[in-house]
Coordinates of C-alpha atoms in Angstrom, one line a residue:
Chain A
M676 CA 183.1 12.0 -93.2
S677 CA 179.8 12.9 -91.6
A678 CA 176.5 12.7 -93.4
K679 CA 175.5 15.7 -95.7
I680 CA 172.2 17.4 -95.0
A681 CA 170.6 20.1 -97.2
I682 CA 169.3 23.1 -95.4
S683 CA 166.7 25.3 -97.1
I684 CA 167.0 28.8 -95.7
G685 CA 163.3 29.7 -95.5
D686 CA 162.0 33.2 -95.9
Y687 CA 165.0 35.5 -95.5
N688 CA 162.9 38.2 -94.0
G689 CA 162.2 35.9 -91.0
V690 CA 164.3 33.9 -88.6
G691 CA 165.6 31.3 -91.0
P692 CA 169.0 32.7 -91.8
E693 CA 169.6 33.7 -88.2
I694 CA 168.8 30.1 -87.0
A695 CA 171.0 28.6 -89.6
L696 CA 174.0 30.8 -88.7
R697 CA 173.7 30.6 -84.9
A698 CA 173.1 26.9 -84.9
H699 CA 175.9 26.1 -87.4
P700 CA 178.7 25.4 -84.9
Q701 CA 176.5 22.9 -83.1
I702 CA 175.1 21.0 -86.1
A703 CA 178.5 20.9 -87.8
L704 CA 179.6 18.5 -85.0
T705 CA 177.1 15.9 -86.2
C706 CA 176.7 16.4 -90.0
T707 CA 177.9 18.5 -92.9
P708 CA 175.2 21.0 -93.7
L709 CA 174.8 22.3 -97.2
Y710 CA 173.0 25.7 -97.1
C711 CA 170.8 26.1 -100.2
C712 CA 171.3 29.9 -100.7
D713 CA 173.8 32.3 -102.1
R714 CA 176.8 33.0 -99.9
A715 CA 176.1 36.7 -100.2
L716 CA 172.8 36.2 -98.4
L717 CA 174.5 34.5 -95.5
E718 CA 177.1 37.3 -95.4
A719 CA 174.4 40.0 -95.3
A720 CA 172.5 38.1 -92.6
A721 CA 175.7 37.7 -90.5
K722 CA 176.4 41.4 -90.8
R723 CA 172.9 42.3 -89.5
L724 CA 173.3 39.9 -86.6
H725 CA 176.8 41.1 -85.8
V726 CA 178.2 37.6 -86.1
S727 CA 181.0 36.4 -88.3
L728 CA 180.5 33.8 -91.0
P729 CA 181.9 30.4 -90.0
D730 CA 184.9 29.3 -92.0
D731 CA 183.6 25.8 -92.7
L732 CA 180.3 27.0 -94.1
I733 CA 179.2 25.4 -97.5
S734 CA 176.5 27.1 -99.6
V735 CA 174.9 25.9 -102.8
P736 CA 174.2 29.1 -104.8
L737 CA 170.8 29.9 -106.3
N738 CA 172.0 33.0 -108.2
L739 CA 168.8 34.9 -107.4
P740 CA 168.3 38.5 -106.3
F741 CA 167.5 39.2 -102.7
E742 CA 167.3 42.1 -100.3
I743 CA 166.7 41.4 -96.6
R744 CA 163.8 43.5 -95.2
P745 CA 163.0 41.9 -91.8
G746 CA 159.3 41.2 -91.3
V747 CA 158.2 42.2 -94.9
V748 CA 155.9 39.8 -96.8
E749 CA 156.9 40.0 -100.4
A750 CA 157.1 38.1 -103.7
Q751 CA 161.0 38.3 -103.9
S752 CA 161.6 36.5 -100.7
G753 CA 158.8 34.1 -101.6
V754 CA 160.5 33.2 -104.8
Y755 CA 163.9 32.8 -103.0
S756 CA 162.6 30.6 -100.3
Y757 CA 160.9 28.3 -102.9
A758 CA 164.0 28.1 -104.9
S759 CA 166.0 27.3 -101.8
F760 CA 163.6 24.5 -100.9
M761 CA 163.6 23.0 -104.4
K762 CA 167.4 23.1 -104.5
G763 CA 167.3 21.0 -101.3
V764 CA 164.9 18.6 -102.9
E765 CA 167.2 18.3 -105.9
L766 CA 170.2 17.6 -103.8
C767 CA 168.3 14.8 -102.1
E768 CA 167.1 13.3 -105.4
E769 CA 170.6 13.4 -106.8
G770 CA 171.9 11.6 -103.7
E771 CA 174.2 14.5 -102.8
V772 CA 172.7 14.7 -99.3
S773 CA 170.9 12.2 -97.0
A774 CA 168.0 14.4 -96.1
L775 CA 166.6 17.9 -96.2
V776 CA 165.9 20.2 -93.3
T777 CA 163.6 23.1 -94.1
L778 CA 163.5 26.4 -92.3
P779 CA 160.1 28.3 -92.3
I780 CA 158.7 29.8 -95.4
H781 CA 155.9 32.4 -95.4
K782 CA 152.7 31.2 -97.0
E783 CA 151.6 34.7 -98.1
A784 CA 155.0 35.4 -99.6
W785 CA 154.6 32.3 -101.6
A786 CA 151.2 33.4 -102.7
K787 CA 152.5 36.8 -103.7
A788 CA 155.2 35.0 -105.8
G789 CA 152.4 33.1 -107.6
L790 CA 153.1 29.8 -105.8
S791 CA 149.8 28.1 -104.9
F792 CA 151.1 25.5 -102.4
V793 CA 149.8 25.5 -98.8
G794 CA 153.3 24.7 -97.5
H795 CA 156.3 22.5 -97.9
T796 CA 154.4 19.2 -97.5
D797 CA 151.9 20.2 -100.1
A798 CA 154.7 21.2 -102.5
L799 CA 156.4 17.9 -101.9
R800 CA 153.2 15.9 -102.6
R801 CA 152.8 17.7 -105.9
H802 CA 156.5 17.4 -106.9
F803 CA 156.6 13.7 -106.2
K804 CA 153.0 13.1 -107.2
Q805 CA 152.3 10.9 -104.2
E806 CA 150.9 11.0 -100.7
A807 CA 153.1 12.0 -97.8
I808 CA 152.5 11.4 -94.1
M809 CA 152.9 14.5 -91.9
M810 CA 154.3 13.6 -88.5
L811 CA 155.2 16.0 -85.7
G812 CA 156.9 15.6 -82.4
C813 CA 160.2 15.0 -80.7
E814 CA 162.3 12.2 -79.3
S815 CA 159.7 11.6 -76.5
M816 CA 156.6 11.4 -78.7
Y817 CA 155.7 11.6 -82.3
V818 CA 152.1 12.1 -83.7
A819 CA 151.3 11.3 -87.3
L820 CA 148.1 13.0 -88.7
F821 CA 145.6 10.8 -90.6
T822 CA 143.7 14.0 -91.7
E823 CA 145.4 17.3 -91.7
H824 CA 144.2 20.7 -92.9
I825 CA 140.5 20.2 -93.3
P826 CA 137.5 21.7 -91.4
L827 CA 136.6 19.7 -88.2
R828 CA 133.1 19.0 -89.6
E829 CA 134.6 17.0 -92.4
V830 CA 136.9 14.8 -90.3
A831 CA 134.5 12.0 -89.5
L832 CA 133.7 11.6 -93.3
H833 CA 137.3 10.6 -93.9
V834 CA 137.5 7.8 -91.3
S835 CA 137.0 4.6 -93.3
Q836 CA 138.7 1.2 -92.8
K837 CA 140.1 1.3 -96.4
E838 CA 141.7 4.7 -96.1
L839 CA 143.0 4.2 -92.6
T840 CA 144.5 0.8 -93.5
R841 CA 146.3 2.3 -96.4
F842 CA 147.6 5.1 -94.2
L843 CA 148.8 2.7 -91.5
M844 CA 150.5 0.4 -93.9
D845 CA 152.3 3.4 -95.5
F846 CA 153.2 4.6 -92.0
V847 CA 154.8 1.3 -90.9
A848 CA 156.6 1.0 -94.2
A849 CA 158.2 4.4 -93.6
L850 CA 158.9 4.0 -89.9
G851 CA 159.9 0.4 -89.4
P852 CA 158.3 -1.9 -86.9
S853 CA 157.7 0.3 -83.9
K854 CA 154.6 -0.1 -81.7
V855 CA 152.1 2.6 -82.6
G856 CA 149.1 3.9 -80.6
V857 CA 146.1 4.7 -82.9
L858 CA 143.6 7.2 -81.4
G859 CA 139.8 6.8 -81.6
L860 CA 137.8 9.6 -83.1
N861 CA 135.0 10.3 -80.5
P862 CA 134.9 11.2 -76.8
H863 CA 135.7 8.0 -74.8
A864 CA 136.5 6.3 -78.1
G865 CA 132.8 6.2 -78.8
D866 CA 132.0 4.4 -75.5
H867 CA 130.8 1.3 -77.2
G868 CA 129.0 3.2 -80.0
V869 CA 127.0 5.5 -77.7
L870 CA 129.1 8.5 -78.7
G871 CA 129.8 7.7 -82.3
D872 CA 130.7 4.6 -84.2
E873 CA 133.7 5.4 -86.3
E874 CA 135.8 3.4 -83.9
R875 CA 134.5 0.3 -85.6
A876 CA 136.3 1.3 -88.8
I877 CA 139.4 2.1 -86.8
E878 CA 139.3 -1.2 -85.0
A879 CA 138.9 -3.0 -88.3
A880 CA 141.8 -1.2 -89.9
I881 CA 144.1 -1.9 -87.0
A882 CA 143.1 -5.6 -87.1
E883 CA 143.6 -5.7 -90.9
C884 CA 147.1 -4.1 -90.7
N885 CA 148.3 -6.3 -87.8
A886 CA 147.1 -9.4 -89.6
A887 CA 148.9 -8.3 -92.8
L888 CA 152.1 -7.5 -90.8
G889 CA 151.9 -10.7 -88.7
A890 CA 152.6 -8.6 -85.6
P891 CA 150.6 -6.4 -83.2
I892 CA 152.2 -3.2 -84.4
F893 CA 149.1 -1.0 -84.0
E894 CA 147.1 -0.7 -80.8
G895 CA 143.8 1.1 -80.2
P896 CA 141.5 2.8 -80.7
L897 CA 142.9 4.7 -77.7
V898 CA 140.6 7.0 -75.7
P899 CA 141.7 10.4 -77.1
D900 CA 141.7 12.4 -73.9
V901 CA 143.6 9.7 -72.0
A902 CA 146.1 8.7 -74.8
F903 CA 148.5 11.6 -73.8
T904 CA 148.5 11.2 -70.1
P905 CA 151.8 10.1 -68.6
R906 CA 150.8 6.5 -68.0
V907 CA 149.6 5.9 -71.5
R908 CA 152.3 7.9 -73.1
A909 CA 154.9 5.7 -71.5
H910 CA 153.8 2.8 -73.7
Y911 CA 154.1 4.6 -77.1
R912 CA 156.7 6.7 -78.9
Y913 CA 154.4 7.0 -82.0
F914 CA 150.7 7.9 -82.2
V915 CA 148.4 8.2 -85.1
A916 CA 145.8 11.0 -84.6
M917 CA 142.6 11.1 -86.6
Y918 CA 142.7 14.9 -87.0
H919 CA 145.0 17.9 -86.6
D920 CA 144.2 19.3 -83.2
Q921 CA 143.6 15.9 -81.6
G922 CA 147.3 15.2 -82.0
L923 CA 148.9 18.6 -82.1
A924 CA 147.1 20.3 -79.1
P925 CA 148.5 17.7 -76.6
L926 CA 151.8 17.6 -78.4
K927 CA 152.3 21.3 -78.3
A928 CA 151.0 21.6 -74.7
L929 CA 153.8 19.1 -73.7
Y930 CA 156.6 19.8 -76.1
F931 CA 156.1 23.1 -77.9
D932 CA 159.7 24.2 -78.2
E933 CA 161.2 20.8 -79.0
S934 CA 158.8 19.7 -81.7
I935 CA 159.7 19.2 -85.3
N936 CA 157.8 18.1 -88.5
V937 CA 158.7 15.1 -90.5
S938 CA 157.4 14.1 -94.0
L939 CA 157.3 10.3 -94.3
G940 CA 156.6 8.0 -97.2
L941 CA 158.3 10.1 -99.9
P942 CA 161.4 9.3 -101.9
I943 CA 163.3 11.8 -99.8
V944 CA 163.6 12.4 -96.0
R945 CA 162.5 15.9 -95.0
T946 CA 162.3 17.4 -91.6
S947 CA 161.3 20.9 -90.5
V948 CA 161.1 23.2 -87.6
D949 CA 157.7 23.3 -86.1
H950 CA 157.4 27.1 -86.0
G951 CA 156.8 29.9 -88.4
T952 CA 158.9 32.7 -89.8
A953 CA 158.6 34.7 -86.6
F954 CA 158.8 38.0 -88.5
D955 CA 158.3 40.0 -85.3
I956 CA 161.7 38.9 -83.9
A957 CA 163.7 38.5 -87.1
Y958 CA 167.4 39.5 -87.0
Q959 CA 167.2 40.3 -83.2
N960 CA 169.3 37.3 -82.1
R961 CA 166.3 36.0 -80.2
A962 CA 165.1 33.0 -82.1
D963 CA 165.0 29.7 -80.2
L964 CA 167.3 27.1 -81.8
Q965 CA 165.9 24.0 -80.2
S966 CA 163.3 22.9 -82.8
Y967 CA 165.9 23.4 -85.6
L968 CA 168.6 21.4 -83.7
N969 CA 166.0 18.6 -83.2
A970 CA 165.0 18.8 -86.9
V971 CA 168.6 18.2 -87.9
H972 CA 169.0 15.4 -85.4
A973 CA 165.7 13.8 -86.7
A974 CA 166.8 14.2 -90.3
L975 CA 169.9 12.1 -89.5
D976 CA 167.9 9.6 -87.6
F977 CA 165.1 9.1 -90.1
S978 CA 167.5 8.8 -93.1
Q979 CA 169.2 5.8 -91.5
P980 CA 168.1 2.6 -93.1
K981 CA 165.5 0.8 -91.0
Chain B
M118 CA 133.9 27.0 -37.3
S119 CA 135.1 25.8 -40.7
A120 CA 132.7 25.4 -43.7
K121 CA 130.8 22.2 -44.0
I122 CA 131.1 20.2 -47.2
A123 CA 129.0 17.1 -48.1
I124 CA 131.0 14.2 -49.4
S125 CA 129.1 11.5 -51.4
I126 CA 130.9 8.2 -51.1
G127 CA 130.7 6.9 -54.6
D128 CA 130.5 3.3 -55.5
Y129 CA 131.6 1.4 -52.3
N130 CA 133.1 -1.4 -54.4
G131 CA 135.6 1.1 -55.8
V132 CA 138.1 3.5 -54.3
G133 CA 135.6 6.1 -52.9
P134 CA 135.5 5.0 -49.2
E135 CA 139.3 4.5 -49.2
I136 CA 140.0 7.9 -50.5
A137 CA 137.5 9.5 -48.1
L138 CA 139.1 7.7 -45.1
R139 CA 142.7 8.2 -46.0
A140 CA 142.3 11.9 -46.9
H141 CA 140.1 12.8 -43.9
P142 CA 142.9 14.0 -41.6
Q143 CA 144.1 16.4 -44.3
I144 CA 140.7 17.8 -45.4
A145 CA 139.5 18.1 -41.8
L146 CA 142.2 20.9 -41.4
T147 CA 140.3 23.1 -43.9
C148 CA 136.6 22.1 -43.6
T149 CA 134.1 20.0 -41.8
P150 CA 133.3 17.0 -44.1
L151 CA 129.8 15.4 -43.8
Y152 CA 130.1 11.9 -45.2
C153 CA 126.8 10.9 -46.9
C154 CA 126.7 7.2 -45.9
D155 CA 126.1 4.9 -43.0
R156 CA 128.7 4.8 -40.3
A157 CA 128.8 1.0 -40.6
L158 CA 130.0 1.3 -44.2
L159 CA 132.9 3.5 -43.2
E160 CA 133.7 1.0 -40.3
A161 CA 133.6 -1.9 -42.7
A162 CA 135.9 0.0 -45.2
A163 CA 138.3 1.0 -42.5
K164 CA 138.6 -2.7 -41.3
R165 CA 139.4 -3.8 -44.9
L166 CA 142.0 -1.1 -45.2
H167 CA 143.5 -1.8 -41.7
V168 CA 143.1 1.8 -40.6
S169 CA 141.2 3.1 -37.7
L170 CA 138.1 5.3 -38.0
P171 CA 138.9 8.9 -37.2
D172 CA 137.3 10.2 -34.0
D173 CA 136.0 13.4 -35.6
L174 CA 134.2 11.7 -38.4
I175 CA 130.6 12.8 -39.1
S176 CA 128.4 10.6 -41.2
V177 CA 124.8 11.3 -42.4
P178 CA 123.0 7.9 -42.5
L179 CA 121.2 6.6 -45.5
N180 CA 119.9 3.5 -43.7
L181 CA 120.4 1.3 -46.7
P182 CA 121.8 -2.2 -47.0
F183 CA 125.3 -2.7 -48.4
E184 CA 128.0 -5.3 -48.7
I185 CA 131.4 -4.4 -49.9
R186 CA 132.6 -6.6 -52.7
P187 CA 135.7 -4.9 -54.3
G188 CA 135.5 -4.6 -58.0
V189 CA 132.0 -5.9 -58.4
V190 CA 129.5 -4.1 -60.7
E191 CA 126.1 -4.5 -59.1
A192 CA 122.7 -2.9 -58.5
Q193 CA 123.0 -2.7 -54.7
S194 CA 126.1 -0.5 -54.8
G195 CA 124.5 1.5 -57.6
V196 CA 121.5 2.3 -55.5
Y197 CA 123.7 3.2 -52.5
S198 CA 126.0 5.5 -54.5
Y199 CA 122.9 7.3 -56.0
A200 CA 121.4 7.7 -52.5
S201 CA 124.6 9.0 -51.2
F202 CA 124.8 11.5 -54.0
M203 CA 121.2 12.7 -53.6
K204 CA 121.7 13.1 -49.8
G205 CA 124.6 15.4 -50.6
V206 CA 122.4 17.4 -53.0
E207 CA 119.7 17.6 -50.3
L208 CA 122.2 18.9 -47.7
C209 CA 123.3 21.6 -50.2
E210 CA 119.7 22.6 -50.9
E211 CA 118.9 22.8 -47.2
G212 CA 121.9 25.0 -46.6
E213 CA 123.4 22.5 -44.3
V214 CA 126.6 22.5 -46.3
S215 CA 128.3 25.0 -48.7
A216 CA 129.1 22.5 -51.4
L217 CA 129.1 18.9 -52.5
V218 CA 132.2 16.8 -53.4
T219 CA 131.4 13.6 -55.2
L220 CA 133.5 10.5 -55.2
P221 CA 133.2 8.3 -58.4
I222 CA 130.1 6.2 -59.2
H223 CA 130.1 3.4 -61.6
K224 CA 127.8 4.1 -64.6
E225 CA 127.0 0.4 -65.2
A226 CA 126.1 -0.1 -61.5
W227 CA 123.7 2.8 -61.9
A228 CA 122.2 1.2 -65.0
K229 CA 121.8 -2.1 -63.2
A230 CA 120.0 -0.2 -60.4
G231 CA 117.6 1.1 -63.1
L232 CA 119.1 4.6 -63.0
S233 CA 119.3 6.1 -66.5
F234 CA 121.6 9.0 -65.8
V235 CA 124.9 9.2 -67.8
G236 CA 126.6 10.5 -64.6
H237 CA 126.5 13.0 -61.8
T238 CA 126.3 16.0 -64.1
D239 CA 123.4 14.6 -66.0
A240 CA 121.5 13.7 -62.8
L241 CA 122.0 17.2 -61.5
R242 CA 120.6 18.7 -64.7
R243 CA 117.6 16.6 -64.4
H244 CA 117.1 17.2 -60.7
F245 CA 117.4 21.0 -61.1
K246 CA 115.7 21.0 -64.5
Q247 CA 118.4 23.3 -65.9
E248 CA 121.6 23.4 -67.8
A249 CA 124.9 23.0 -66.0
I250 CA 128.4 23.8 -67.2
M251 CA 131.0 21.1 -67.0
M252 CA 134.4 22.5 -66.2
L253 CA 137.5 20.4 -65.6
G254 CA 140.9 21.4 -64.4
C255 CA 143.1 22.5 -61.5
E256 CA 144.5 25.7 -60.0
S257 CA 146.7 26.2 -63.0
M258 CA 144.1 25.8 -65.7
Y259 CA 140.4 25.1 -66.0
V260 CA 138.6 24.1 -69.2
A261 CA 134.8 24.5 -69.6
L262 CA 133.1 22.3 -72.3
F263 CA 130.7 23.9 -74.7
T264 CA 129.7 20.5 -76.0
E265 CA 130.3 17.4 -74.0
H266 CA 129.4 13.8 -74.7
I267 CA 128.4 13.8 -78.3
P268 CA 129.9 12.2 -81.4
L269 CA 132.7 14.3 -83.0
R270 CA 130.7 14.5 -86.3
E271 CA 128.0 16.4 -84.5
V272 CA 130.1 19.0 -82.8
A273 CA 130.2 21.6 -85.6
L274 CA 126.4 21.5 -85.9
H275 CA 126.1 22.9 -82.3
V276 CA 128.4 25.9 -82.8
S277 CA 126.1 28.9 -83.2
Q278 CA 126.3 32.4 -82.1
K279 CA 123.1 32.1 -80.1
E280 CA 124.0 29.0 -78.2
L281 CA 127.6 30.0 -77.5
T282 CA 126.5 33.5 -76.3
R283 CA 124.1 31.9 -73.8
F284 CA 126.8 29.5 -72.7
L285 CA 129.4 32.2 -72.2
M286 CA 127.0 34.5 -70.3
D287 CA 126.0 31.6 -68.0
F288 CA 129.7 30.9 -67.6
V289 CA 130.7 34.4 -66.6
A290 CA 127.7 34.6 -64.2
A291 CA 128.9 31.5 -62.4
L292 CA 132.6 32.3 -62.4
G293 CA 132.8 36.0 -61.9
P294 CA 134.8 38.4 -64.1
S295 CA 137.9 36.4 -64.9
K296 CA 139.5 36.6 -68.3
V297 CA 138.6 33.6 -70.4
G298 CA 140.2 32.2 -73.6
V299 CA 137.7 30.8 -76.0
L300 CA 138.9 28.2 -78.5
G301 CA 138.2 28.1 -82.2
L302 CA 136.7 24.9 -83.7
N303 CA 138.9 24.2 -86.7
P304 CA 142.6 23.7 -87.3
H305 CA 144.4 27.1 -87.2
A306 CA 141.1 28.5 -86.0
G307 CA 139.8 28.2 -89.6
D308 CA 142.7 30.2 -91.1
H309 CA 140.5 33.0 -92.3
G310 CA 137.7 30.6 -93.4
V311 CA 139.9 28.3 -95.5
L312 CA 139.7 25.5 -93.0
G313 CA 136.1 26.0 -91.8
D314 CA 134.0 29.0 -91.0
E315 CA 132.5 28.3 -87.5
E316 CA 135.0 30.8 -86.1
R317 CA 132.7 33.6 -87.4
A318 CA 130.0 32.5 -85.0
I319 CA 132.5 32.2 -82.2
E320 CA 133.9 35.7 -82.9
A321 CA 130.4 37.1 -83.0
A322 CA 129.4 35.4 -79.7
I323 CA 132.6 36.8 -78.0
A324 CA 131.8 40.3 -79.3
E325 CA 128.2 40.1 -78.2
C326 CA 129.1 38.9 -74.7
N327 CA 131.9 41.4 -74.2
A328 CA 129.6 44.2 -75.3
A329 CA 126.8 43.1 -73.0
L330 CA 129.3 42.8 -70.1
G331 CA 131.0 46.1 -71.0
A332 CA 134.4 44.5 -70.5
P333 CA 136.8 42.3 -72.6
I334 CA 136.2 39.1 -70.5
F335 CA 136.3 36.7 -73.5
E336 CA 139.2 36.5 -75.9
G337 CA 139.5 34.4 -79.0
P338 CA 138.8 32.4 -81.1
L339 CA 142.2 30.9 -80.0
V340 CA 144.1 28.6 -82.4
P341 CA 143.3 25.2 -80.8
D342 CA 146.7 23.6 -81.0
V343 CA 148.5 26.7 -79.7
A344 CA 146.1 27.6 -76.9
F345 CA 147.7 25.2 -74.4
T346 CA 151.3 26.0 -75.1
P347 CA 153.1 27.5 -72.2
R348 CA 153.2 31.0 -73.7
V349 CA 149.4 31.2 -74.3
R350 CA 148.5 29.3 -71.1
A351 CA 150.3 32.0 -69.2
H352 CA 147.6 34.4 -70.2
Y353 CA 144.5 32.4 -69.1
R354 CA 143.4 30.4 -66.1
Y355 CA 140.0 29.6 -67.8
F356 CA 139.4 28.3 -71.3
V357 CA 136.2 27.4 -73.1
A358 CA 136.6 24.4 -75.4
M359 CA 134.2 23.7 -78.3
Y360 CA 134.3 19.9 -77.7
H361 CA 135.3 17.2 -75.2
D362 CA 138.7 16.1 -76.4
Q363 CA 139.8 19.6 -77.6
G364 CA 139.9 20.7 -74.0
L365 CA 140.4 17.5 -72.1
A366 CA 143.3 15.9 -74.1
P367 CA 145.6 18.8 -73.4
L368 CA 144.4 19.2 -69.8
K369 CA 145.0 15.5 -69.0
A370 CA 148.3 15.5 -70.8
L371 CA 149.5 18.3 -68.6
Y372 CA 147.6 17.8 -65.3
F373 CA 146.1 14.3 -65.2
D374 CA 146.6 13.6 -61.5
E375 CA 145.6 17.0 -60.2
S376 CA 142.4 17.6 -62.3
I377 CA 138.9 17.8 -60.9
N378 CA 135.5 18.4 -62.3
V379 CA 133.2 21.3 -61.4
S380 CA 129.5 21.8 -62.2
L381 CA 128.8 25.4 -62.6
G382 CA 125.6 27.4 -63.1
L383 CA 123.4 25.3 -60.8
P384 CA 121.8 26.3 -57.5
I385 CA 124.5 24.2 -55.7
V386 CA 128.3 24.0 -56.0
R387 CA 129.5 20.5 -56.8
T388 CA 133.0 19.3 -57.5
S389 CA 134.3 15.9 -58.2
V390 CA 137.4 13.9 -58.6
D391 CA 138.4 13.5 -62.3
H392 CA 138.9 9.7 -62.2
G393 CA 136.7 6.7 -62.0
T394 CA 136.0 4.0 -59.5
A395 CA 139.4 2.2 -60.2
F396 CA 137.8 -1.2 -59.3
D397 CA 141.2 -2.8 -60.1
I398 CA 142.9 -1.2 -57.1
A399 CA 140.0 -0.9 -54.7
Y400 CA 140.8 -1.5 -51.0
Q401 CA 144.5 -1.9 -51.6
N402 CA 145.6 1.4 -50.1
R403 CA 146.9 2.5 -53.5
A404 CA 144.5 5.1 -54.6
D405 CA 146.0 8.6 -55.4
L406 CA 144.4 11.3 -53.1
Q407 CA 145.5 14.3 -55.1
S408 CA 142.4 14.8 -57.3
Y409 CA 140.1 14.4 -54.2
L410 CA 142.1 16.9 -52.1
N411 CA 141.9 19.4 -55.0
A412 CA 138.2 18.8 -55.4
V413 CA 137.6 19.6 -51.7
H414 CA 139.8 22.7 -52.1
A415 CA 137.9 23.8 -55.2
A416 CA 134.5 23.2 -53.5
L417 CA 135.6 25.6 -50.8
D418 CA 136.9 28.1 -53.4
F419 CA 133.9 28.0 -55.8
S420 CA 131.4 28.3 -52.9
Q421 CA 132.8 31.6 -51.8
P422 CA 130.7 34.5 -52.9
K423 CA 132.2 36.1 -56.1

């Protein structure tokens, strides 16, 4: 019997249900997906898309009201997508499934529903009351973010040996012993202190972690604008970026359609597509399935014991 | 008669002379290169490389001593590469050539020679006593840098409507009326002020420039990690990045071997390869010619009247 994976359906006014339905035949070849939503929702979505509901489809009911209105930002769909997500978390915690794959929610719909989380990762942190590492990427290249959704002007203030050491140790604990490239913060990685000196803290954190691990797991600080060139990329599957756009701009330039989001360091494994609800193309049979297929694949991969 | 282009030879202990000699037959098809160095240097380099000196090669003598010592950082080669560069600038100022293409100098060799410039662009600014815009890229995509070699922590302090407006007006004056994508500073371009508010100054500068120009030349602020995805890239050949790695990390991830460096907004047109002296492979007939070939092509392109 193949591994069970929970799928939260995302905002039903966006592309979530369409992606789940259209990709089902493919993902059912590698796992048993449990869709966290009422069967009637999938039936209504299938009808809109002019596709038939697969025979082998398993849904976990939420027993909540819904009405599909493509592209509409509203409290009802916000409540539903949150309930779907939390049902997926519950299934993971109960050991019913190996991992959770989340389809995109709409942040404003959550806000209208009175939910104050910035997104899935934030909600997971507050549910589990612990830090999580946000990593994005694909088979070729993953980037973990040391800082995430903060203004650029605040980034340098967060780069300390202590905080980075903690992050890197959490990262290796979640990932297993893979070689990791750690980026510098400044242009030319500070150019020996001429263009900024945070690289000293980064160097010290790398040295501290490698000493603690007894192995040269972490390498760097890498020169940020060279780290993602083909020659350097060839040496690393995993990178740690000091800030959001440092890692994600090169990643998305190279692998936009393939990328997924992974939450590491939590009691459960959760992966996600790396795109939004795409309200503008909802229920038009136009959504790209690649990121979702990769998210399911990564959920299976990262839930294997390391 | 084809356009004349001055070529400064770079640090002769690096890959400069090799690239000039090996690429000569190709570039001589599109322009008349004037090599700013003594003929004896090219002869010595050709001998080391086991190639013969082309018959149609024109050199502009410097009458300076030299001794090729591959990979050595020294004052003599620093002096020579600076003199070669300044000879090229002189030929441009005298109208002898349409543009200057610079091969890589070694910053520490310049320092040993008592030259305090950070690089070519810095030397040009001080020679002409005016600002220059640093733009890197290739036919597919160019990125101009609003801030360059400063610590990341200082970047946000420089983003003001006044300074950016001046920069953008200088940029369009040098470039002609091409559509330009201007990046935001913060993750998600600030997400309506939640993740930083410098985007308000960027928006205001864009509006001010477009109003002054009477045309929607500048667009943005673009979300930094989405700006270089294939779908957005398709809309722009030119980008303005707020800081060094924001523009150069995606550029080099996508187009490392093809990229070149252009100095805009000066009385002369200068382009450059986007790599260093590569001391480790000097005089081994292994240097990649692509960036140099593109730099010559761009020199011809950007020296055309707009």
